[in-house]
């Protein structure tokens, strides 16, 4: 229980709250928080752009990609559907916990540099540096979507 509460506190930390649906700008990327799955980076520094389509069939396309450790990726999540989708980066454990929480508190909204909420027909942007090797994931945490299989994988090679 304690871990769960801590997770909720971390995921919903007040400075991260945003209700306008826009990605929260990181002003100084050198101070970006280090996560197990990397850190926010200036999308302008990215040498690689990855367009990820999000569909009402609860799928991402592509659903898998490989990056080299240290690589900065500019993700462009494109919502091809009729409903809101989001792309949230994390470990599988992070995403599962977050999805559980979204199911319990469906009205909750929050925004962080590793997530993009995208309205139907729109696209978002997310700059991310994968500076640790491993297998990470991206999921749509709109209630029910992750559970329906809306998840993709990022393999970061050493
Ligand atoms: Cu979705």
Tab-separated table of N, CA and C and ligand atoms in Angstrom:
chain	number	residue	atom	x	y	z
A	1	UNK	N	0.844	-1.209	0.000
A	1	UNK	CA	0.000	0.000	0.000
A	1	UNK	C	0.867	1.243	0.000
A	2	UNK	N	1.932	1.165	0.797
A	2	UNK	CA	2.801	2.316	0.905
A	2	UNK	C	3.416	2.652	-0.461
A	3	UNK	N	3.824	1.598	-1.162
A	3	UNK	CA	4.434	1.784	-2.488
A	3	UNK	C	3.426	2.421	-3.437
A	4	UNK	N	2.181	1.942	-3.332
A	4	UNK	CA	1.147	2.459	-4.227
A	4	UNK	C	0.927	3.950	-3.978
A	5	UNK	N	0.836	4.295	-2.695
A	5	UNK	CA	0.618	5.707	-2.360
A	5	UNK	C	1.770	6.560	-2.863
A	6	UNK	N	2.955	6.009	-2.707
A	6	UNK	CA	4.142	6.745	-3.151
A	6	UNK	C	4.079	6.931	-4.667
A	7	UNK	N	3.670	5.878	-5.343
A	7	UNK	CA	3.558	5.940	-6.805
A	7	UNK	C	2.553	7.016	-7.210
A	8	UNK	N	1.426	7.025	-6.505
A	8	UNK	CA	0.407	8.018	-6.827
A	8	UNK	C	0.975	9.414	-6.602
A	9	UNK	N	1.692	9.566	-5.494
A	9	UNK	CA	2.275	10.873	-5.186
A	9	UNK	C	3.240	11.299	-6.280
A	10	UNK	N	4.031	10.361	-6.751
A	10	UNK	CA	5.026	10.689	-7.780
A	10	UNK	C	4.330	11.009	-9.101
A	11	UNK	N	3.348	10.166	-9.465
A	11	UNK	CA	2.685	10.351	-10.753
A	11	UNK	C	1.843	11.623	-10.792
A	12	UNK	N	1.343	12.020	-9.637
A	12	UNK	CA	0.423	13.146	-9.614
A	12	UNK	C	1.000	14.357	-8.902
A	13	UNK	N	2.299	14.443	-8.841
A	13	UNK	CA	2.921	15.569	-8.149
A	13	UNK	C	2.343	16.884	-8.686
A	14	UNK	N	1.970	17.791	-7.818
A	14	UNK	CA	1.260	19.007	-8.247
A	14	UNK	C	1.908	19.785	-9.404
A	15	UNK	N	3.233	19.944	-9.451
A	15	UNK	CA	3.777	20.750	-10.555
A	15	UNK	C	3.530	20.101	-11.912
A	16	UNK	N	3.238	18.797	-11.893
A	16	UNK	CA	3.050	18.105	-13.160
A	16	UNK	C	1.613	18.210	-13.668
A	17	UNK	N	0.726	18.715	-12.844
A	17	UNK	CA	-0.669	18.782	-13.253
A	17	UNK	C	-0.859	19.806	-14.363
A	18	UNK	N	-1.620	19.411	-15.318
A	18	UNK	CA	-1.969	20.351	-16.385
A	18	UNK	C	-3.306	19.924	-16.927
A	19	UNK	N	-4.139	20.850	-17.231
A	19	UNK	CA	-5.477	20.472	-17.666
A	19	UNK	C	-5.786	21.011	-19.064
A	20	UNK	N	-4.795	21.568	-19.702
A	20	UNK	CA	-5.054	22.141	-21.017
A	20	UNK	C	-4.715	21.157	-22.129
A	21	UNK	N	-4.218	19.976	-21.751
A	21	UNK	CA	-3.926	18.967	-22.758
A	21	UNK	C	-2.644	19.199	-23.540
A	22	UNK	N	-1.982	20.296	-23.250
A	22	UNK	CA	-0.732	20.569	-23.968
A	22	UNK	C	0.434	19.931	-23.213
A	23	UNK	N	1.451	19.463	-23.964
A	23	UNK	CA	2.603	18.904	-23.271
A	23	UNK	C	3.246	19.985	-22.401
A	24	UNK	N	3.661	19.570	-21.234
A	24	UNK	CA	4.271	20.535	-20.332
A	24	UNK	C	5.699	20.809	-20.816
A	25	UNK	N	6.013	22.047	-21.025
A	25	UNK	CA	7.322	22.399	-21.554
A	25	UNK	C	8.390	22.233	-20.476
A	26	UNK	N	9.465	21.603	-20.829
A	26	UNK	CA	10.608	21.559	-19.934
A	26	UNK	C	11.475	22.741	-20.328
A	27	UNK	N	11.687	23.635	-19.414
A	27	UNK	CA	12.409	24.850	-19.762
A	27	UNK	C	13.897	24.553	-19.891
A	28	UNK	N	14.406	23.838	-18.897
A	28	UNK	CA	15.834	23.542	-18.905
A	28	UNK	C	16.022	22.025	-18.944
A	29	UNK	N	16.336	21.511	-20.129
A	29	UNK	CA	16.446	20.066	-20.286
A	29	UNK	C	17.614	19.481	-19.510
A	30	UNK	N	18.619	20.318	-19.175
A	30	UNK	CA	19.745	19.791	-18.408
A	30	UNK	C	19.290	19.397	-17.004
A	31	UNK	N	18.155	19.934	-16.590
A	31	UNK	CA	17.631	19.591	-15.260
A	31	UNK	C	16.509	18.547	-15.343
A	32	UNK	N	16.326	17.987	-16.517
A	32	UNK	CA	15.253	16.998	-16.676
A	32	UNK	C	15.490	15.810	-15.751
A	33	UNK	N	14.427	15.332	-15.188
A	33	UNK	CA	14.504	14.219	-14.249
A	33	UNK	C	14.967	12.947	-14.954
A	34	UNK	N	15.892	12.240	-14.298
A	34	UNK	CA	16.336	10.955	-14.841
A	34	UNK	C	15.349	9.857	-14.436
A	35	UNK	N	14.815	9.174	-15.429
A	35	UNK	CA	13.942	8.034	-15.153
A	35	UNK	C	14.705	6.769	-15.540
A	36	UNK	N	14.201	5.627	-15.136
A	36	UNK	CA	14.815	4.363	-15.551
A	36	UNK	C	14.841	4.274	-17.065
A	37	UNK	N	13.828	4.877	-17.692
A	37	UNK	CA	13.683	4.751	-19.144
A	37	UNK	C	14.223	5.962	-19.907
A	38	UNK	N	15.005	6.805	-19.233
A	38	UNK	CA	15.621	7.932	-19.928
A	38	UNK	C	15.196	9.263	-19.357
A	39	UNK	N	15.366	10.309	-20.174
A	39	UNK	CA	15.032	11.645	-19.690
A	39	UNK	C	14.508	12.524	-20.812
A	40	UNK	N	13.761	13.532	-20.430
A	40	UNK	CA	13.229	14.459	-21.425
A	40	UNK	C	14.392	15.157	-22.131
A	41	UNK	N	14.243	15.392	-23.412
A	41	UNK	CA	15.279	16.069	-24.185
A	41	UNK	C	14.606	17.011	-25.177
A	42	UNK	N	15.373	18.001	-25.574
A	42	UNK	CA	14.847	18.976	-26.535
A	42	UNK	C	14.563	18.263	-27.866
A	43	UNK	N	13.312	18.249	-28.288
A	43	UNK	CA	13.010	17.557	-29.553
A	43	UNK	C	13.809	18.109	-30.733
A	44	UNK	N	14.243	19.357	-30.629
A	44	UNK	CA	15.024	19.957	-31.731
A	44	UNK	C	16.397	19.297	-31.867
A	45	UNK	N	16.856	18.667	-30.806
A	45	UNK	CA	18.164	18.003	-30.861
A	45	UNK	C	18.073	16.591	-31.422
A	46	UNK	N	16.875	16.128	-31.652
A	46	UNK	CA	16.709	14.753	-32.106
A	46	UNK	C	17.163	14.589	-33.546
A	47	UNK	N	17.905	13.518	-33.807
A	47	UNK	CA	18.296	13.218	-35.183
A	47	UNK	C	17.283	12.268	-35.797
A	48	UNK	N	16.432	11.750	-34.931
A	48	UNK	CA	15.474	10.760	-35.420
A	48	UNK	C	14.066	11.153	-35.013
A	49	UNK	N	13.186	11.115	-35.981
A	49	UNK	CA	11.785	11.413	-35.725
A	49	UNK	C	11.005	10.108	-35.880
A	50	UNK	N	10.225	9.771	-34.892
A	50	UNK	CA	9.407	8.558	-34.980
A	50	UNK	C	7.938	8.950	-34.881
A	51	UNK	N	7.246	8.744	-35.982
A	51	UNK	CA	5.818	9.023	-36.030
A	51	UNK	C	5.096	7.758	-35.559
A	52	UNK	N	4.278	7.913	-34.542
A	52	UNK	CA	3.569	6.747	-33.991
A	52	UNK	C	2.071	6.986	-34.139
A	53	UNK	N	1.435	6.156	-34.927
A	53	UNK	CA	-0.013	6.316	-35.115
A	53	UNK	C	-0.771	5.597	-34.012
A	54	UNK	N	-1.834	6.261	-33.544
A	54	UNK	CA	-2.653	5.691	-32.477
A	54	UNK	C	-4.054	5.467	-33.049
A	55	UNK	N	-4.549	4.263	-32.871
A	55	UNK	CA	-5.808	3.907	-33.524
A	55	UNK	C	-6.864	3.420	-32.547
A	56	UNK	N	-8.128	3.602	-32.919
A	56	UNK	CA	-9.243	3.182	-32.065
A	56	UNK	C	-9.315	1.663	-31.912
A	57	UNK	N	-8.574	0.962	-32.736
A	57	UNK	CA	-8.472	-0.499	-32.580
A	57	UNK	C	-7.538	-0.821	-31.412
A	58	UNK	N	-7.167	0.225	-30.655
A	58	UNK	CA	-6.321	0.077	-29.472
A	58	UNK	C	-4.931	-0.433	-29.830
A	59	UNK	N	-4.416	0.168	-30.909
A	59	UNK	CA	-3.075	-0.218	-31.333
A	59	UNK	C	-2.229	1.012	-31.637
A	60	UNK	N	-0.935	0.841	-31.423
A	60	UNK	CA	0.055	1.813	-31.876
A	60	UNK	C	0.710	1.240	-33.125
A	61	UNK	N	1.096	2.112	-34.016
A	61	UNK	CA	1.852	1.658	-35.184
A	61	UNK	C	2.948	2.682	-35.495
A	62	UNK	N	4.223	2.328	-35.433
A	62	UNK	CA	4.730	1.004	-35.081
A	62	UNK	C	4.532	0.722	-33.599
A	63	UNK	N	4.514	-0.577	-33.273
A	63	UNK	CA	4.341	-0.966	-31.881
A	63	UNK	C	5.664	-1.406	-31.279
A	64	UNK	N	6.719	-1.303	-32.095
A	64	UNK	CA	8.012	-1.701	-31.579
A	64	UNK	C	9.095	-0.911	-32.290
A	65	UNK	N	10.074	-0.423	-31.529
A	65	UNK	CA	11.217	0.200	-32.171
A	65	UNK	C	12.474	-0.033	-31.366
A	66	UNK	N	13.605	0.091	-32.057
A	66	UNK	CA	14.894	-0.108	-31.410
A	66	UNK	C	15.682	1.176	-31.518
A	67	UNK	N	16.249	1.622	-30.416
A	67	UNK	CA	17.085	2.821	-30.437
A	67	UNK	C	18.420	2.488	-29.783
A	68	UNK	N	19.425	3.280	-30.119
A	68	UNK	CA	20.736	3.099	-29.483
A	68	UNK	C	20.773	3.917	-28.202
A	69	UNK	N	21.450	3.404	-27.225
A	69	UNK	CA	21.542	4.134	-25.970
A	69	UNK	C	22.139	5.524	-26.225
A	70	UNK	N	21.535	6.527	-25.669
A	70	UNK	CA	22.005	7.894	-25.847
A	70	UNK	C	21.233	8.644	-26.920
A	71	UNK	N	20.550	7.900	-27.751
A	71	UNK	CA	19.818	8.512	-28.863
A	71	UNK	C	18.637	9.367	-28.365
A	72	UNK	N	18.492	10.522	-29.014
A	72	UNK	CA	17.336	11.377	-28.721
A	72	UNK	C	16.320	11.162	-29.833
A	73	UNK	N	15.107	10.904	-29.429
A	73	UNK	CA	14.039	10.656	-30.401
A	73	UNK	C	12.986	11.748	-30.264
A	74	UNK	N	12.564	12.257	-31.399
A	74	UNK	CA	11.396	13.141	-31.381
A	74	UNK	C	10.195	12.294	-31.780
A	75	UNK	N	9.350	12.007	-30.804
A	75	UNK	CA	8.148	11.233	-31.086
A	75	UNK	C	7.053	12.171	-31.565
A	76	UNK	N	6.382	11.758	-32.608
A	76	UNK	CA	5.216	12.495	-33.073
A	76	UNK	C	4.029	11.528	-33.025
A	77	UNK	N	3.325	11.492	-31.896
A	77	UNK	CA	2.149	10.631	-31.816
A	77	UNK	C	0.986	11.242	-32.593
A	78	UNK	N	0.461	10.475	-33.516
A	78	UNK	CA	-0.622	10.964	-34.373
A	78	UNK	C	-1.886	10.173	-34.057
A	79	UNK	N	-2.930	10.871	-33.680
A	79	UNK	CA	-4.181	10.193	-33.351
A	79	UNK	C	-5.038	10.040	-34.603
A	80	UNK	N	-5.111	8.807	-35.102
A	80	UNK	CA	-5.873	8.526	-36.318
A	80	UNK	C	-7.321	8.155	-36.013
A	81	UNK	N	-7.668	8.153	-34.719
A	81	UNK	CA	-8.990	7.666	-34.339
A	81	UNK	C	-10.000	8.760	-34.080
A	82	UNK	N	-11.112	8.321	-33.495
A	82	UNK	CA	-12.222	9.227	-33.170
A	82	UNK	C	-12.249	9.539	-31.676
A	83	UNK	N	-11.367	8.892	-30.913
A	83	UNK	CA	-11.351	9.134	-29.473
A	83	UNK	C	-9.970	9.599	-29.045
A	84	UNK	N	-9.920	10.147	-27.842
A	84	UNK	CA	-8.631	10.625	-27.329
A	84	UNK	C	-7.733	9.425	-27.045
A	85	UNK	N	-6.463	9.573	-27.394
A	85	UNK	CA	-5.470	8.561	-27.030
A	85	UNK	C	-4.276	9.270	-26.428
A	86	UNK	N	-3.463	8.513	-25.770
A	86	UNK	CA	-2.243	9.116	-25.251
A	86	UNK	C	-1.088	8.153	-25.382
A	87	UNK	N	0.091	8.745	-25.423
A	87	UNK	CA	1.304	7.952	-25.499
A	87	UNK	C	2.107	8.284	-24.259
A	88	UNK	N	2.289	7.283	-23.420
A	88	UNK	CA	3.010	7.475	-22.161
A	88	UNK	C	4.179	6.507	-22.127
A	89	UNK	N	5.386	7.052	-21.970
A	89	UNK	CA	6.576	6.214	-21.895
A	89	UNK	C	6.782	5.722	-20.468
A	90	UNK	N	7.401	4.558	-20.325
A	90	UNK	CA	7.709	4.078	-18.984
A	90	UNK	C	8.211	2.647	-18.990
A	91	UNK	N	8.453	2.145	-17.784
A	91	UNK	CA	8.724	0.715	-17.654
A	91	UNK	C	7.355	0.040	-17.696
A	92	UNK	N	7.341	-1.254	-17.912
A	92	UNK	CA	6.054	-1.951	-17.976
A	92	UNK	C	5.344	-1.823	-16.624
A	93	UNK	N	6.138	-1.891	-15.566
A	93	UNK	CA	5.595	-1.776	-14.218
A	93	UNK	C	4.957	-0.395	-13.991
A	94	UNK	N	5.665	0.646	-14.397
A	94	UNK	CA	5.123	2.022	-14.303
A	94	UNK	C	3.765	2.100	-14.987
A	95	UNK	N	3.734	1.567	-16.206
A	95	UNK	CA	2.520	1.708	-17.014
A	95	UNK	C	1.357	0.932	-16.418
A	96	UNK	N	1.660	-0.263	-15.901
A	96	UNK	CA	0.598	-1.079	-15.281
A	96	UNK	C	0.019	-0.360	-14.073
A	97	UNK	N	0.902	0.175	-13.244
A	97	UNK	CA	0.436	0.871	-12.034
A	97	UNK	C	-0.387	2.097	-12.410
A	98	UNK	N	0.119	2.804	-13.400
A	98	UNK	CA	-0.549	4.021	-13.840
A	98	UNK	C	-1.929	3.690	-14.440
A	99	UNK	N	-1.992	2.601	-15.197
A	99	UNK	CA	-3.261	2.200	-15.819
A	99	UNK	C	-4.276	1.824	-14.746
A	100	UNK	N	-3.814	1.134	-13.701
A	100	UNK	CA	-4.698	0.774	-12.577
A	100	UNK	C	-5.288	2.019	-11.947
A	101	UNK	N	-4.404	2.993	-11.778
A	101	UNK	CA	-4.825	4.230	-11.122
A	101	UNK	C	-5.834	4.985	-11.983
A	102	UNK	N	-5.610	4.966	-13.291
A	102	UNK	CA	-6.524	5.651	-14.209
A	102	UNK	C	-7.898	4.992	-14.182
A	103	UNK	N	-7.904	3.682	-13.973
A	103	UNK	CA	-9.176	2.968	-13.926
A	103	UNK	C	-9.964	3.367	-12.678
A	104	UNK	N	-9.218	3.553	-11.572
A	104	UNK	CA	-9.871	3.932	-10.314
A	104	UNK	C	-10.279	5.394	-10.292
A	105	UNK	N	-9.537	6.231	-10.997
A	105	UNK	CA	-9.811	7.679	-10.995
A	105	UNK	C	-9.876	8.164	-12.438
A	106	UNK	N	-10.937	7.802	-13.140
A	106	UNK	CA	-11.000	8.069	-14.589
A	106	UNK	C	-10.927	9.553	-14.970
A	107	UNK	N	-11.341	10.434	-14.054
A	107	UNK	CA	-11.339	11.848	-14.421
A	107	UNK	C	-9.986	12.510	-14.282
A	108	UNK	N	-9.036	11.758	-13.738
A	108	UNK	CA	-7.749	12.355	-13.425
A	108	UNK	C	-6.963	12.701	-14.694
A	109	UNK	N	-6.387	13.866	-14.671
A	109	UNK	CA	-5.540	14.255	-15.803
A	109	UNK	C	-4.216	14.732	-15.260
A	110	UNK	N	-3.181	14.460	-15.987
A	110	UNK	CA	-1.886	14.996	-15.575
A	110	UNK	C	-1.009	15.011	-16.800
A	111	UNK	N	0.057	15.729	-16.685
A	111	UNK	CA	0.935	15.848	-17.835
A	111	UNK	C	2.373	15.895	-17.390
A	112	UNK	N	3.193	15.191	-18.111
A	112	UNK	CA	4.620	15.158	-17.828
A	112	UNK	C	5.316	15.057	-19.163
A	113	UNK	N	6.640	15.339	-19.160
A	113	UNK	CA	7.342	15.301	-20.458
A	113	UNK	C	7.328	13.933	-21.131
A	114	UNK	N	7.089	12.867	-20.372
A	114	UNK	CA	7.092	11.542	-21.006
A	114	UNK	C	5.688	11.099	-21.409
A	115	UNK	N	4.750	12.034	-21.487
A	115	UNK	CA	3.410	11.652	-21.938
A	115	UNK	C	2.811	12.712	-22.855
A	116	UNK	N	2.041	12.245	-23.814
A	116	UNK	CA	1.351	13.160	-24.723
A	116	UNK	C	-0.092	12.707	-24.858
A	117	UNK	N	-1.003	13.617	-24.587
A	117	UNK	CA	-2.427	13.341	-24.773
A	117	UNK	C	-2.793	13.945	-26.113
A	118	UNK	N	-3.433	13.179	-26.950
A	118	UNK	CA	-3.683	13.675	-28.300
A	118	UNK	C	-5.160	13.522	-28.676
A	119	UNK	N	-5.753	14.637	-29.054
A	119	UNK	CA	-7.164	14.648	-29.462
A	119	UNK	C	-7.301	13.969	-30.828
A	120	UNK	N	-8.502	13.493	-31.143
A	120	UNK	CA	-8.720	12.847	-32.447
A	120	UNK	C	-8.282	13.752	-33.598
A	121	UNK	N	-7.562	13.191	-34.522
A	121	UNK	CA	-7.137	13.934	-35.698
A	121	UNK	C	-5.940	14.841	-35.480
A	122	UNK	N	-5.456	14.912	-34.250
A	122	UNK	CA	-4.329	15.805	-33.952
A	122	UNK	C	-3.053	14.998	-33.758
A	123	UNK	N	-1.941	15.749	-33.608
A	123	UNK	CA	-0.689	15.078	-33.281
A	123	UNK	C	0.006	15.810	-32.145
A	124	UNK	N	0.886	15.118	-31.491
A	124	UNK	CA	1.632	15.695	-30.376
A	124	UNK	C	3.121	15.629	-30.641
A	125	UNK	N	3.902	15.994	-29.647
A	125	UNK	CA	5.356	15.951	-29.790
A	125	UNK	C	5.982	15.655	-28.437
A	126	UNK	N	7.017	14.836	-28.467
A	126	UNK	CA	7.696	14.458	-27.249
A	126	UNK	C	9.160	14.197	-27.568
A	127	UNK	N	10.057	14.903	-26.891
A	127	UNK	CA	11.485	14.661	-27.083
A	127	UNK	C	11.996	13.799	-25.945
A	128	UNK	N	12.682	12.723	-26.273
A	128	UNK	CA	13.128	11.817	-25.215
A	128	UNK	C	14.501	11.248	-25.532
A	129	UNK	N	15.363	11.260	-24.529
A	129	UNK	CA	16.677	10.639	-24.696
A	129	UNK	C	16.699	9.313	-23.938
A	130	UNK	N	16.939	8.250	-24.680
A	130	UNK	CA	17.026	6.927	-24.055
A	130	UNK	C	18.474	6.712	-23.639
A	131	UNK	N	18.810	7.153	-22.438
A	131	UNK	CA	20.206	7.082	-22.018
A	131	UNK	C	20.507	5.872	-21.145
A	132	UNK	N	19.556	4.954	-21.051
A	132	UNK	CA	19.810	3.696	-20.359
A	132	UNK	C	19.326	2.554	-21.235
A	133	UNK	N	20.138	1.500	-21.262
A	133	UNK	CA	19.756	0.347	-22.084
A	133	UNK	C	18.652	-0.444	-21.395
A	134	UNK	N	17.888	-1.142	-22.175
A	134	UNK	CA	16.847	-1.987	-21.600
A	134	UNK	C	15.621	-2.043	-22.491
A	135	UNK	N	14.581	-2.637	-21.955
A	135	UNK	CA	13.317	-2.727	-22.683
A	135	UNK	C	12.287	-1.864	-21.977
A	136	UNK	N	11.803	-0.898	-22.698
A	136	UNK	CA	10.831	0.024	-22.129
A	136	UNK	C	9.570	-0.019	-22.988
A	137	UNK	N	8.573	0.708	-22.539
A	137	UNK	CA	7.279	0.574	-23.186
A	137	UNK	C	6.618	1.931	-23.376
A	138	UNK	N	5.623	1.956	-24.209
A	138	UNK	CA	4.751	3.120	-24.265
A	138	UNK	C	3.322	2.596	-24.324
A	139	UNK	N	2.472	3.262	-23.594
A	139	UNK	CA	1.103	2.777	-23.521
A	139	UNK	C	0.123	3.923	-23.583
A	140	UNK	N	-1.109	3.573	-23.916
A	140	UNK	CA	-2.188	4.548	-23.852
A	140	UNK	C	-2.934	4.263	-22.552
A	141	UNK	N	-2.957	5.262	-21.681
A	141	UNK	CA	-3.536	5.042	-20.356
A	141	UNK	C	-4.933	5.628	-20.209
A	142	UNK	N	-5.567	5.924	-21.316
A	142	UNK	CA	-6.996	6.242	-21.267
A	142	UNK	C	-7.651	4.959	-20.737
A	143	UNK	N	-8.542	5.063	-19.720
A	143	UNK	CA	-9.055	3.851	-19.082
A	143	UNK	C	-9.545	2.807	-20.085
A	144	UNK	N	-9.027	1.597	-19.911
A	144	UNK	CA	-9.423	0.476	-20.759
A	144	UNK	C	-8.519	0.250	-21.961
A	145	UNK	N	-7.801	1.274	-22.389
A	145	UNK	CA	-7.017	1.140	-23.621
A	145	UNK	C	-5.775	0.260	-23.434
A	146	UNK	N	-5.038	0.541	-22.357
A	146	UNK	CA	-3.841	-0.260	-22.072
A	146	UNK	C	-4.237	-1.734	-21.916
A	147	UNK	N	-5.332	-1.957	-21.170
A	147	UNK	CA	-5.823	-3.315	-20.919
A	147	UNK	C	-6.225	-3.997	-22.220
A	148	UNK	N	-6.660	-3.200	-23.190
A	148	UNK	CA	-7.071	-3.771	-24.479
A	148	UNK	C	-5.871	-4.011	-25.393
A	149	UNK	N	-4.680	-3.739	-24.891
A	149	UNK	CA	-3.482	-4.043	-25.663
A	149	UNK	C	-2.832	-2.844	-26.321
A	150	UNK	N	-3.233	-1.646	-25.909
A	150	UNK	CA	-2.638	-0.458	-26.528
A	150	UNK	C	-1.295	-0.163	-25.859
A	151	UNK	N	-0.311	-0.904	-26.312
A	151	UNK	CA	1.029	-0.811	-25.731
A	151	UNK	C	2.076	-1.113	-26.800
A	152	UNK	N	3.207	-0.454	-26.692
A	152	UNK	CA	4.301	-0.678	-27.630
A	152	UNK	C	5.607	-0.791	-26.856
A	153	UNK	N	6.648	-1.223	-27.569
A	153	UNK	CA	7.910	-1.495	-26.902
A	153	UNK	C	9.062	-0.725	-27.524
A	154	UNK	N	9.957	-0.225	-26.683
A	154	UNK	CA	11.181	0.418	-27.159
A	154	UNK	C	12.350	-0.379	-26.608
A	155	UNK	N	13.160	-0.879	-27.517
A	155	UNK	CA	14.338	-1.624	-27.103
A	155	UNK	C	15.525	-0.679	-27.203
A	156	UNK	N	16.227	-0.477	-26.106
A	156	UNK	CA	17.389	0.409	-26.128
A	156	UNK	C	18.642	-0.461	-26.043
A	157	UNK	N	19.414	-0.464	-27.111
A	157	UNK	CA	20.609	-1.316	-27.164
A	157	UNK	C	21.782	-0.584	-26.513
A	158	UNK	N	22.672	-1.306	-25.840
A	158	UNK	CA	23.777	-0.660	-25.126
A	158	UNK	C	24.746	0.038	-26.085
B	1	LIG	CU1	-5.966	4.951	-26.437
